[in-house]
Amino acid sequence: MGKLNVKENDIVVPGEVLAEGMDYLPSQGTYRLEDNVRAGMLGMVRIEGKVIKLMQLNGRYVPRRYDTIVCPVIDVLMSGWRVNTNSAYEAVLPIRDASSRFIPKGADLTKFFALGDYLVCKISNVTSQKLVDVSMNGPGLQKLEGGRIFEVNPHKVPRIIGKEGSMISMIKYATGCRIVVGQNGLVWINGEPDKEVIAYDAIRRIEREATLPGLTDRIKTDLEKKLKIKIESAQQFHEPQQQESQAQRDDSNKDSHPEEGGSEEEQY
Amino acid sequence: MSQTFRINEAQKKHLLDSLKKGVRFDGRKLDQHREVSIEYSISKSAEGSARVRIGETEVIAGVKLSIDKPYADSPDEGSLMVDAQLLPLSSPEFELGPPSIEAIELARVVDRGIREAKAIDTKKLCVKEGEKVWIVSIDICTINNAGNLFDASALAAIAALKDARFPEYDGVSIDYKKHSDKKLPLTKIPVAVTVFKAGSTLFIDPSLYEEQVIDARLTVTMMQNGELCALQKGEAKPLSIEEINQMIDLGISKAKELTKHIQK
Amino acid sequence: MTATKTHTLKRADLKKSSTEGLIPMTYDKRMDGRKRFEEMRPISAKVGIIPRAHGSAMFQIGKTIAYAAVYGPRELHPKFMQNPKTGILRCNYSMMPFSGSGERVRPGSNRRAKEISMVTENALAPVLDLTEFPNAVVDVFIELPQTDAGSRCAGICAASMALADAGIPMKGLVAAVSAGRVDDKIVIDLDYNEEAYEHGPVADIPIAMLQHTNEISLLQMDGEISKEQLKQALETAKKSMAQIFEVQTAALKEKYNVKAR
């Protein structure tokens, strides 16, 4: 016996009773109090069989293993660099993980990455005390030159990237800009100034309307109008996933939005 | 969103190149303000108050009036005081504690604009010469910092003054619960516009990101008759006389636009 | 509301007192015109009013307006305050210099504000689960541009929404309102004039309640009150709490139910 008070995609507030009775099970973002399953944060309902969980809608980024993030260097150490992850925790990039090339002991590390450089890194480890290690060994991981950085809601990143990268690829194709979207909410754009504005506006719009259906088409129409081009179809931008981290990552990101994908593939 | 991420040299160059082409990150023109709005009487506890929004930047100013002895060198004049708080509420970069130098500069620049314009006829603030005068206290509180706090604060201060009414005073004590219909003796409406220089480009109303590439700024405060009543140059790089003239011209033309918002 | 024995006067007594020029000892009508003694002033709320913050909200009750902004979880300084087992909550309550009912109040911390900051923290902490954020802090800043009593309660109501907006793990919302007594009546949500009532005893009792368990997380009292009146006041406050939770819930959901432009 059990009574479900909510349906998929409902927005609920902390403490709200989502289900009554012992039939339903709490999971991510939900908890059991006496006989009820209640919301343990502000979020969007996801129901998988008898399991009720919540997808987070707002709040700071929390570092997770295998995430690809954009981060500025904030300190140069003896053994590597310290970077700002846009969370409550800084991360360390050890020398050995900084490059596929050999870096000799005693080398001037600022010749590789200096204070203020923006890097695309992968989180290699997060301890229980939230000590975070990052690595730049891997495809697509590198220093970002020039361009501009802005911040988006990290919980909208899957939507901005799109299913198998389709959304962000469409924007890159249409505007000709190089774009990197970090899981931590930092976005880097580099292109012609007026095209950058169009890409920026598109990304901000996805952020605002992330939970609404039909978004891909609206963005496509908008880009076509502003750039006076024709985009064949959004589907042409699907790109095969290169990282196996999809399987390793928390499921909650994959099955989130109606149209969105969970690929954290960065392309630029 | 939250922290301002520090721009590095290559990114600064990228932004300056874009500004040189007249393109700003949010698509605005170099001389274009974000949307400006002014709301009056937003705090019934204050004798006068206003909320100014420029884009997402939001500032509140409140006016409180009190009676005190005048200064010895101006026994028949009331006085004016401006204080500003960069509230931690409004930005992750502002901390609790005594006013930072940024808050102090902000308050003093706004103060200068109002004081030097003689916007308030301080002689009309006299109640009893040598004994009792009205003290006008303006407090500026930032609510959301999305860039250009100077202009938003100056506008909020003058709007709050415009909104202000004297409380009931029977000669002995002030009844703050009762506002009279009598407004402050406001003779002029000084309006401030800060013009910024980055590389070789002049522009107004910077976003937080743009504020990071500023070489210098000039706050131009203008009265309705087109005359200037205050100037403040800020930041470390120097300006040529020609640049200053250009900035003043731009400041004056934008101040005229902002004044229209106040007149509404 | 029923008055206690000690303070009930029959109609006849009242009339007699009036003729003899004595002050009547009952609070018959609320000074601001509210019809019922257990009625709050009008309440309203809005979420997401400060875009720079990680979470934010406004709560208004009568003429008292509170803004709350949440920054966090973020790095905590000074380091000695860090707790390796959990993040900590840090609240700061402050009134804007022009928000009081009298003269200007010099900005900066004062003892009253510090105490309110602390009880606000204690009111909100029980619903939060910050174990996922060791060594970090969740900062809540409460500022009031306009007040007419009930400011610490309004601050807690705003802060509760702001924390939810910031995606902080929370077991439930927190509501707060002042209950109390004015003369012979149990009242809810005393305004400034009621707090300052001179014709009889007054008690002002700010209360905060957790939505999911109905437990009390803030309880303070100023004034005179009997044990029975206090119990009555706490019971009566519950209904108001429910109304506040409704408004908070609606404000939170409204922010996230977006329409396409």
CSV table of N, CA and C in Angstrom, one decimal, chain C residues 83-188:
chain,number,residue,atom,x,y,z
C,83,ASN,N,35.1,22.7,10.7
C,83,ASN,CA,34.7,21.4,11.3
C,83,ASN,C,34.9,20.3,10.3
C,84,PRO,N,35.8,19.4,10.5
C,84,PRO,CA,36.1,18.3,9.5
C,84,PRO,C,34.9,17.3,9.3
C,85,LYS,N,34.0,17.4,10.2
C,85,LYS,CA,32.9,16.4,10.1
C,85,LYS,C,31.7,17.0,9.3
C,86,THR,N,31.6,18.3,9.3
C,86,THR,CA,30.4,18.9,8.7
C,86,THR,C,30.6,20.3,8.4
C,87,GLY,N,29.8,20.8,7.4
C,87,GLY,CA,29.8,22.3,7.2
C,87,GLY,C,29.1,22.9,8.4
C,88,ILE,N,29.3,24.2,8.5
C,88,ILE,CA,28.6,24.9,9.5
C,88,ILE,C,27.7,26.0,8.9
C,89,LEU,N,26.7,26.4,9.7
C,89,LEU,CA,25.8,27.5,9.3
C,89,LEU,C,26.2,28.7,10.0
C,90,ARG,N,26.2,29.9,9.3
C,90,ARG,CA,26.6,31.1,10.0
C,90,ARG,C,25.6,32.2,9.5
C,91,CYS,N,24.9,32.7,10.5
C,91,CYS,CA,23.9,33.7,10.1
C,91,CYS,C,24.3,35.1,10.6
C,92,ASN,N,23.9,36.1,9.8
C,92,ASN,CA,24.2,37.5,10.3
C,92,ASN,C,22.9,38.3,10.0
C,93,TYR,N,22.4,38.8,11.1
C,93,TYR,CA,21.1,39.6,11.0
C,93,TYR,C,21.5,41.1,11.2
C,94,SER,N,20.9,41.9,10.4
C,94,SER,CA,21.2,43.4,10.5
C,94,SER,C,20.0,44.2,10.0
C,95,MET,N,19.8,45.3,10.6
C,95,MET,CA,18.8,46.2,10.2
C,95,MET,C,19.4,47.4,9.5
C,96,MET,N,18.9,47.8,8.3
C,96,MET,CA,19.5,49.0,7.6
C,96,MET,C,19.3,50.2,8.5
C,97,PRO,N,20.2,51.2,8.4
C,97,PRO,CA,20.1,52.3,9.3
C,97,PRO,C,18.8,53.1,9.3
C,98,PHE,N,18.0,53.0,8.2
C,98,PHE,CA,16.8,53.8,8.1
C,98,PHE,C,15.6,52.9,8.4
C,99,SER,N,15.8,51.7,8.9
C,99,SER,CA,14.7,50.7,9.0
C,99,SER,C,13.9,50.7,10.3
C,100,GLY,N,14.5,51.4,11.3
C,100,GLY,CA,13.9,51.4,12.6
C,100,GLY,C,12.7,52.4,12.7
C,101,SER,N,12.0,52.3,13.8
C,101,SER,CA,10.8,53.2,13.9
C,101,SER,C,11.1,54.6,14.5
C,102,GLY,N,12.3,54.8,14.8
C,102,GLY,CA,12.7,56.2,15.3
C,102,GLY,C,13.8,56.8,14.6
C,103,GLU,N,14.8,57.1,15.3
C,103,GLU,CA,16.0,57.7,14.7
C,103,GLU,C,16.8,56.8,13.9
C,104,ARG,N,17.8,57.3,13.1
C,104,ARG,CA,18.7,56.5,12.4
C,104,ARG,C,19.5,55.6,13.3
C,105,VAL,N,19.7,54.4,12.9
C,105,VAL,CA,20.6,53.5,13.7
C,105,VAL,C,21.9,53.4,13.0
C,106,ARG,N,23.0,53.7,13.7
C,106,ARG,CA,24.3,53.6,13.1
C,106,ARG,C,24.6,52.2,12.6
C,107,PRO,N,25.1,52.1,11.4
C,107,PRO,CA,25.3,50.7,10.8
C,107,PRO,C,26.5,50.0,11.6
C,108,GLY,N,26.5,48.8,11.5
C,108,GLY,CA,27.5,48.0,12.2
C,108,GLY,C,26.9,47.1,13.2
C,109,SER,N,27.6,46.2,13.7
C,109,SER,CA,27.0,45.2,14.6
C,109,SER,C,26.7,45.8,16.0
C,110,ASN,N,25.7,45.3,16.6
C,110,ASN,CA,25.4,45.7,18.0
C,110,ASN,C,25.0,44.4,18.8
C,111,ARG,N,24.8,44.5,20.1
C,111,ARG,CA,24.6,43.3,20.9
C,111,ARG,C,23.3,42.7,20.5
C,112,ARG,N,22.2,43.5,20.3
C,112,ARG,CA,20.9,42.9,19.9
C,112,ARG,C,21.0,42.1,18.6
C,113,ALA,N,21.7,42.7,17.6
C,113,ALA,CA,21.9,42.0,16.3
C,113,ALA,C,22.6,40.7,16.5
C,114,LYS,N,23.7,40.8,17.3
C,114,LYS,CA,24.5,39.6,17.5
C,114,LYS,C,23.6,38.4,18.1
C,115,GLU,N,22.8,38.8,19.1
C,115,GLU,CA,22.0,37.8,19.7
C,115,GLU,C,21.0,37.2,18.7
C,116,ILE,N,20.4,38.1,18.0
C,116,ILE,CA,19.4,37.6,17.0
C,116,ILE,C,20.1,36.7,16.0
C,117,SER,N,21.3,37.1,15.6
C,117,SER,CA,22.0,36.2,14.6
C,117,SER,C,22.1,34.8,15.2
C,118,MET,N,22.5,34.8,16.5
C,118,MET,CA,22.7,33.5,17.1
C,118,MET,C,21.4,32.6,17.2
C,119,VAL,N,20.3,33.3,17.6
C,119,VAL,CA,19.1,32.5,17.8
C,119,VAL,C,18.5,32.1,16.4
C,120,THR,N,18.8,33.0,15.4
C,120,THR,CA,18.4,32.6,14.0
C,120,THR,C,19.1,31.4,13.5
C,121,GLU,N,20.4,31.3,13.8
C,121,GLU,CA,21.2,30.1,13.5
C,121,GLU,C,20.6,28.9,14.1
C,122,ASN,N,20.3,29.0,15.4
C,122,ASN,CA,19.8,27.9,16.1
C,122,ASN,C,18.4,27.5,15.6
C,123,ALA,N,17.7,28.4,15.1
C,123,ALA,CA,16.3,28.2,14.6
C,123,ALA,C,16.4,27.4,13.3
C,124,LEU,N,17.4,27.6,12.5
C,124,LEU,CA,17.5,27.0,11.1
C,124,LEU,C,18.4,25.8,11.1
C,125,ALA,N,19.4,25.7,12.0
C,125,ALA,CA,20.3,24.6,11.9
C,125,ALA,C,19.7,23.2,12.0
C,126,PRO,N,18.6,23.0,12.8
C,126,PRO,CA,18.1,21.6,12.9
C,126,PRO,C,17.6,21.0,11.6
C,127,VAL,N,17.2,21.8,10.7
C,127,VAL,CA,16.7,21.2,9.4
C,127,VAL,C,17.8,21.0,8.4
C,128,LEU,N,18.9,21.5,8.6
C,128,LEU,CA,20.0,21.4,7.6
C,128,LEU,C,20.8,20.2,7.8
C,129,ASP,N,21.3,19.6,6.7
C,129,ASP,CA,22.2,18.5,6.8
C,129,ASP,C,23.5,18.9,6.0
C,130,LEU,N,24.5,19.3,6.7
C,130,LEU,CA,25.7,19.9,6.0
C,130,LEU,C,26.9,18.9,6.1
C,131,THR,N,26.6,17.6,6.3
C,131,THR,CA,27.7,16.6,6.4
C,131,THR,C,28.4,16.4,5.1
C,132,GLU,N,27.7,16.8,4.0
C,132,GLU,CA,28.4,16.7,2.7
C,132,GLU,C,29.4,17.8,2.5
C,133,PHE,N,29.5,18.8,3.4
C,133,PHE,CA,30.4,19.9,3.1
C,133,PHE,C,31.3,20.1,4.3
C,134,PRO,N,32.2,19.1,4.6
C,134,PRO,CA,33.1,19.3,5.7
C,134,PRO,C,34.0,20.5,5.5
C,135,ASN,N,34.3,21.2,6.6
C,135,ASN,CA,35.2,22.3,6.6
C,135,ASN,C,34.7,23.6,5.9
C,136,ALA,N,33.4,23.5,5.4
C,136,ALA,CA,32.9,24.6,4.7
C,136,ALA,C,31.9,25.4,5.5
C,137,VAL,N,31.4,26.5,5.0
C,137,VAL,CA,30.4,27.3,5.7
C,137,VAL,C,29.3,27.6,4.8
C,138,VAL,N,28.1,27.7,5.3
C,138,VAL,CA,26.9,28.3,4.6
C,138,VAL,C,26.6,29.6,5.3
C,139,ASP,N,26.8,30.7,4.6
C,139,ASP,CA,26.6,32.0,5.2
C,139,ASP,C,25.2,32.5,4.8
C,140,VAL,N,24.5,32.9,5.8
C,140,VAL,CA,23.1,33.6,5.5
C,140,VAL,C,23.2,35.0,6.0
C,141,PHE,N,22.9,35.9,5.1
C,141,PHE,CA,22.8,37.3,5.5
C,141,PHE,C,21.4,37.8,5.5
C,142,ILE,N,20.9,38.4,6.6
C,142,ILE,CA,19.6,38.9,6.7
C,142,ILE,C,19.7,40.4,6.8
C,143,GLU,N,19.0,41.1,6.0
C,143,GLU,CA,18.9,42.6,6.1
C,143,GLU,C,17.5,43.1,6.0
C,144,LEU,N,17.1,44.1,6.8
C,144,LEU,CA,15.8,44.6,6.8
C,144,LEU,C,15.7,46.0,6.4
C,145,PRO,N,15.0,46.4,5.3
C,145,PRO,CA,14.9,47.8,4.9
C,145,PRO,C,13.8,48.5,5.6
C,146,GLN,N,12.9,47.8,6.3
C,146,GLN,CA,11.7,48.4,6.9
C,146,GLN,C,11.2,47.5,8.0
C,147,THR,N,11.0,48.0,9.2
C,147,THR,CA,10.5,47.1,10.3
C,147,THR,C,9.3,47.7,11.0
C,148,ASP,N,8.5,46.8,11.5
C,148,ASP,CA,7.4,47.2,12.4
C,148,ASP,C,7.1,46.0,13.3
C,149,ALA,N,8.1,45.6,14.1
C,149,ALA,CA,8.1,44.4,15.0
C,149,ALA,C,8.1,43.1,14.2
C,150,GLY,N,8.5,42.1,14.9
C,150,GLY,CA,8.5,40.8,14.2
C,150,GLY,C,9.6,40.6,13.3
C,151,SER,N,10.7,41.4,13.4
C,151,SER,CA,11.8,41.3,12.4
C,151,SER,C,12.6,40.1,12.5
C,152,ARG,N,12.9,39.5,13.7
C,152,ARG,CA,13.7,38.3,13.7
C,152,ARG,C,12.9,37.1,13.1
C,153,CYS,N,11.6,37.1,13.3
C,153,CYS,CA,10.8,36.1,12.7
C,153,CYS,C,10.7,36.2,11.2
C,154,ALA,N,10.6,37.4,10.7
C,154,ALA,CA,10.6,37.6,9.3
C,154,ALA,C,11.9,37.2,8.7
C,155,GLY,N,13.0,37.5,9.4
C,155,GLY,CA,14.3,37.1,8.9
C,155,GLY,C,14.4,35.6,8.8
C,156,ILE,N,13.9,34.9,9.8
C,156,ILE,CA,14.0,33.4,9.7
C,156,ILE,C,13.1,32.9,8.6
C,157,CYS,N,12.0,33.4,8.3
C,157,CYS,CA,11.1,33.0,7.2
C,157,CYS,C,11.8,33.2,5.9
C,158,ALA,N,12.5,34.4,5.7
C,158,ALA,CA,13.2,34.6,4.5
C,158,ALA,C,14.4,33.7,4.4
C,159,ALA,N,15.1,33.5,5.4
C,159,ALA,CA,16.3,32.7,5.4
C,159,ALA,C,16.0,31.3,5.0
C,160,SER,N,14.9,30.8,5.6
C,160,SER,CA,14.5,29.4,5.3
C,160,SER,C,14.3,29.2,3.8
C,161,MET,N,13.6,30.1,3.1
C,161,MET,CA,13.4,30.0,1.7
C,161,MET,C,14.7,30.2,0.9
C,162,ALA,N,15.6,31.1,1.4
C,162,ALA,CA,16.8,31.3,0.7
C,162,ALA,C,17.7,30.1,0.7
C,163,LEU,N,17.7,29.4,1.9
C,163,LEU,CA,18.5,28.1,2.0
C,163,LEU,C,18.0,27.1,1.0
C,164,ALA,N,16.6,27.0,1.0
C,164,ALA,CA,16.0,26.0,0.0
C,164,ALA,C,16.4,26.4,-1.4
C,165,ASP,N,16.3,27.6,-1.7
C,165,ASP,CA,16.6,28.1,-3.1
C,165,ASP,C,18.1,27.8,-3.4
C,166,ALA,N,19.0,27.8,-2.4
C,166,ALA,CA,20.4,27.5,-2.6
C,166,ALA,C,20.7,26.0,-2.8
C,167,GLY,N,19.6,25.2,-2.8
C,167,GLY,CA,19.8,23.8,-3.0
C,167,GLY,C,20.4,23.1,-1.8
C,168,ILE,N,20.4,23.7,-0.6
C,168,ILE,CA,21.0,23.1,0.6
C,168,ILE,C,20.2,22.0,1.0
C,169,PRO,N,20.8,20.8,1.4
C,169,PRO,CA,20.0,19.7,1.9
C,169,PRO,C,19.2,20.1,3.1
C,170,MET,N,17.9,20.0,3.1
C,170,MET,CA,17.0,20.5,4.2
C,170,MET,C,15.9,19.5,4.4
C,171,LYS,N,15.6,19.2,5.7
C,171,LYS,CA,14.6,18.3,5.9
C,171,LYS,C,13.2,18.9,5.8
C,172,GLY,N,13.1,20.2,6.0
C,172,GLY,CA,11.8,20.9,5.9
C,172,GLY,C,12.1,22.4,6.0
C,173,LEU,N,11.0,23.1,5.7
C,173,LEU,CA,11.1,24.6,5.9
C,173,LEU,C,11.0,25.0,7.3
C,174,VAL,N,11.4,26.2,7.6
C,174,VAL,CA,11.2,26.8,9.0
C,174,VAL,C,10.3,28.0,8.9
C,175,ALA,N,9.3,28.1,9.7
C,175,ALA,CA,8.5,29.3,9.7
C,175,ALA,C,8.7,30.0,11.1
C,176,ALA,N,8.4,31.3,11.2
C,176,ALA,CA,8.5,31.9,12.5
C,176,ALA,C,7.5,33.1,12.6
C,177,VAL,N,6.9,33.3,13.7
C,177,VAL,CA,6.0,34.4,13.9
C,177,VAL,C,6.0,34.7,15.4
C,178,SER,N,5.6,35.9,15.8
C,178,SER,CA,5.5,36.2,17.2
C,178,SER,C,4.1,35.9,17.7
C,179,ALA,N,4.0,35.2,18.8
C,179,ALA,CA,2.7,35.0,19.5
C,179,ALA,C,2.8,35.9,20.8
C,180,GLY,N,1.8,35.9,21.5
C,180,GLY,CA,1.9,36.7,22.8
C,180,GLY,C,0.6,37.0,23.4
C,181,ARG,N,0.6,38.0,24.3
C,181,ARG,CA,-0.6,38.5,24.9
C,181,ARG,C,-0.5,39.9,25.0
C,182,VAL,N,-1.7,40.5,24.7
C,182,VAL,CA,-1.9,42.0,25.0
C,182,VAL,C,-3.0,42.1,25.9
C,183,ASP,N,-2.7,42.5,27.1
C,183,ASP,CA,-3.7,42.6,28.2
C,183,ASP,C,-4.4,41.2,28.4
C,184,ASP,N,-5.7,41.1,28.1
C,184,ASP,CA,-6.4,39.8,28.4
C,184,ASP,C,-6.5,38.9,27.2
C,185,LYS,N,-6.0,39.3,26.1
C,185,LYS,CA,-6.1,38.5,24.8
C,185,LYS,C,-4.8,37.8,24.4
C,186,ILE,N,-5.0,36.6,23.9
C,186,ILE,CA,-3.8,36.0,23.3
C,186,ILE,C,-3.8,36.5,21.9
C,187,VAL,N,-2.7,36.9,21.4
C,187,VAL,CA,-2.6,37.5,20.0
C,187,VAL,C,-1.5,36.8,19.3
C,188,ILE,N,-1.6,36.9,17.9
C,188,ILE,CA,-0.6,36.5,17.1
C,188,ILE,C,0.0,37.7,16.3
